[in-house]
Amino acid sequence: MIFIYITLAAIILSLVVKKSVWNPLNTDFKWFYLVFVPFALELFVVLKDPGTFSGIITITAYLTLAIFCLANWKIRGFPLISVGELLNSFVVIINGGRMPVSKSTLALAGLNPNLMDAKHAFMSSKTLFPFLGDIIPINFLNLHYACSIGDLFVYTGLFFLIYLNAKKRVKDLDNS
């Protein structure tokens, strides 16, 4: 849901300032098909909870997305997305394929601090690099979410990807 808010904000600002919206079909993405693999894998983990294989599947999803991000590094917005993705991949990989999440963060975000899905693990004294896990509560505009520092980079990069790649209309450039 947060991706929708960020996308809408970037589109609205693009329309107001540039009077145009970024057209991703006109962007020279490398290996674009790779972007769908992580989402399919994550959806499978959430819906089917494959037990002991969920960590391996989640790591595969993060690494696939990292490859896509790094392949598209030169597209405006992707450096920030890539940094965020690498931070998230790192913390997930070193914690056995699950994103660490704080119970207090869940409570502050308005979520049930006792429920856990197959992609996350509660933080404990054994959690490595807990400050890179989901420690930031978001409880805003009916959005209840826990995010990580890496997520903030991804969200910022997504905003810039849409806004910076929107072109000013040619008519507006001629009048400048």
XYZ file of C-alpha atoms in Angstrom:
176
model
C 0.000 0.000 0.000
C 2.853 2.395 0.756
C 4.118 1.890 -2.809
C 0.742 3.137 -4.066
C 0.944 6.315 -1.938
C 4.496 7.029 -3.105
C 3.621 6.354 -6.737
C 0.560 8.619 -6.561
C 2.546 11.417 -4.881
C 5.253 11.226 -7.560
C 2.673 11.168 -10.380
C 0.754 14.141 -8.949
C 3.934 16.188 -8.445
C 5.070 15.278 -11.974
C 1.754 16.433 -13.402
C 1.816 19.700 -11.444
C 5.458 20.611 -12.050
C 6.293 18.922 -15.353
C 2.779 18.520 -16.774
C 3.764 15.005 -17.750
C 4.089 11.552 -16.239
C 6.951 9.102 -16.567
C 6.252 6.375 -19.093
C 8.099 3.237 -17.954
C 7.595 1.699 -21.409
C 9.979 4.333 -22.784
C 12.679 3.496 -20.235
C 15.520 1.219 -21.247
C 15.260 -1.336 -18.417
C 17.660 -4.241 -18.433
C 16.243 -7.679 -17.638
C 12.789 -6.241 -16.914
C 11.258 -9.713 -16.546
C 13.315 -10.194 -13.376
C 11.155 -7.668 -11.509
C 8.220 -10.109 -11.533
C 10.126 -13.087 -10.074
C 10.621 -11.668 -6.541
C 7.001 -10.600 -6.268
C 5.781 -14.039 -7.327
C 8.145 -15.728 -4.858
C 7.146 -13.420 -1.995
C 3.465 -13.928 -2.767
C 4.005 -17.688 -2.689
C 5.754 -17.483 0.692
C 2.993 -15.331 2.185
C 0.091 -17.356 0.785
C 1.468 -20.895 1.067
C 4.031 -20.638 3.921
C 6.401 -23.351 2.639
C 7.876 -23.892 6.121
C 11.614 -24.468 6.162
C 11.928 -23.481 2.507
C 10.488 -20.001 3.087
C 13.908 -18.594 4.020
C 15.555 -19.934 0.861
C 12.693 -18.653 -1.294
C 12.818 -15.213 0.358
C 16.608 -14.982 -0.093
C 16.190 -15.945 -3.761
C 13.566 -13.213 -4.165
C 15.801 -10.553 -2.585
C 18.845 -11.554 -4.623
C 16.850 -11.573 -7.868
C 15.545 -8.089 -7.121
C 19.076 -6.930 -6.226
C 20.349 -8.172 -9.608
C 17.566 -6.271 -11.390
C 18.298 -3.090 -9.403
C 22.031 -3.224 -10.028
C 21.499 -3.919 -13.743
C 19.450 -0.703 -13.922
C 21.729 1.396 -11.707
C 22.121 4.149 -14.345
C 18.393 4.910 -14.493
C 17.598 7.887 -12.279
C 16.174 6.670 -8.968
C 17.735 3.224 -9.125
C 20.881 4.043 -7.125
C 18.682 4.723 -4.063
C 16.462 1.721 -4.785
C 19.584 -0.436 -5.136
C 21.102 0.743 -1.848
C 17.831 -0.017 -0.056
C 17.487 -3.381 -1.717
C 21.066 -4.326 -0.808
C 20.545 -3.283 2.833
C 17.344 -5.360 3.004
C 18.986 -8.317 1.239
C 21.932 -8.210 3.627
C 19.833 -8.265 6.799
C 17.508 -10.966 5.435
C 20.386 -13.211 4.329
C 22.367 -12.965 7.583
C 19.202 -13.655 9.589
C 18.339 -16.898 7.837
C 16.016 -15.612 5.141
C 13.646 -13.604 7.305
C 13.385 -9.888 7.907
C 13.758 -9.135 11.622
C 10.888 -7.124 13.076
C 10.458 -5.573 16.490
C 7.299 -6.334 18.469
C 7.253 -2.772 19.784
C 7.444 -1.450 16.208
C 4.444 -3.595 15.256
C 2.483 -2.264 18.226
C 3.382 1.368 17.418
C 2.337 0.777 13.800
C -1.081 -0.374 14.979
C -0.432 -4.018 14.094
C -0.872 -7.104 16.239
C 2.553 -7.591 17.868
C 1.894 -11.317 18.327
C 1.238 -12.228 14.692
C 4.056 -13.184 12.354
C 4.186 -14.152 8.691
C 6.626 -16.458 6.901
C 8.816 -13.572 5.658
C 9.569 -12.071 9.078
C 11.034 -13.130 12.413
C 10.735 -11.432 15.776
C 13.946 -9.768 16.911
C 15.837 -11.453 19.697
C 19.293 -11.301 21.237
C 20.453 -13.539 18.337
C 19.317 -11.110 15.642
C 22.229 -9.810 13.595
C 22.206 -6.114 12.618
C 18.773 -5.483 14.149
C 18.957 -1.773 13.243
C 18.566 -2.829 9.577
C 15.347 -4.749 10.289
C 11.786 -3.481 10.356
C 12.146 -0.976 13.195
C 10.293 2.055 11.828
C 6.547 2.131 12.587
C 4.220 3.748 10.074
C 0.716 4.547 11.246
C -0.482 7.190 8.804
C -3.434 7.625 6.406
C -4.862 4.240 7.392
C -1.509 2.668 6.547
C -0.216 0.376 9.278
C 3.232 -0.868 8.449
C 6.683 -1.589 9.835
C 9.587 -0.692 7.587
C 13.364 -0.733 7.561
C 16.055 1.789 6.705
C 16.453 -0.087 3.427
C 12.741 0.372 2.729
C 13.126 4.146 3.166
C 15.842 4.144 0.480
C 13.602 2.056 -1.803
C 10.606 4.371 -1.276
C 12.704 7.486 -1.905
C 14.244 5.887 -4.992
C 10.809 4.906 -6.308
C 9.601 8.488 -5.891
C 12.654 9.827 -7.742
C 12.372 7.118 -10.420
C 8.898 8.332 -11.298
C 9.449 12.064 -10.824
C 12.933 12.510 -12.303
C 12.153 10.389 -15.357
C 8.993 12.314 -16.195
C 9.731 14.576 -19.144
C 8.511 18.154 -19.416
C 6.140 18.499 -22.326
C 7.877 19.812 -25.451
C 5.428 22.745 -25.688
C 6.416 23.802 -22.142
C 10.131 23.519 -22.974
C 9.699 25.771 -26.018
C 8.079 28.477 -23.864
C 10.891 28.451 -21.286
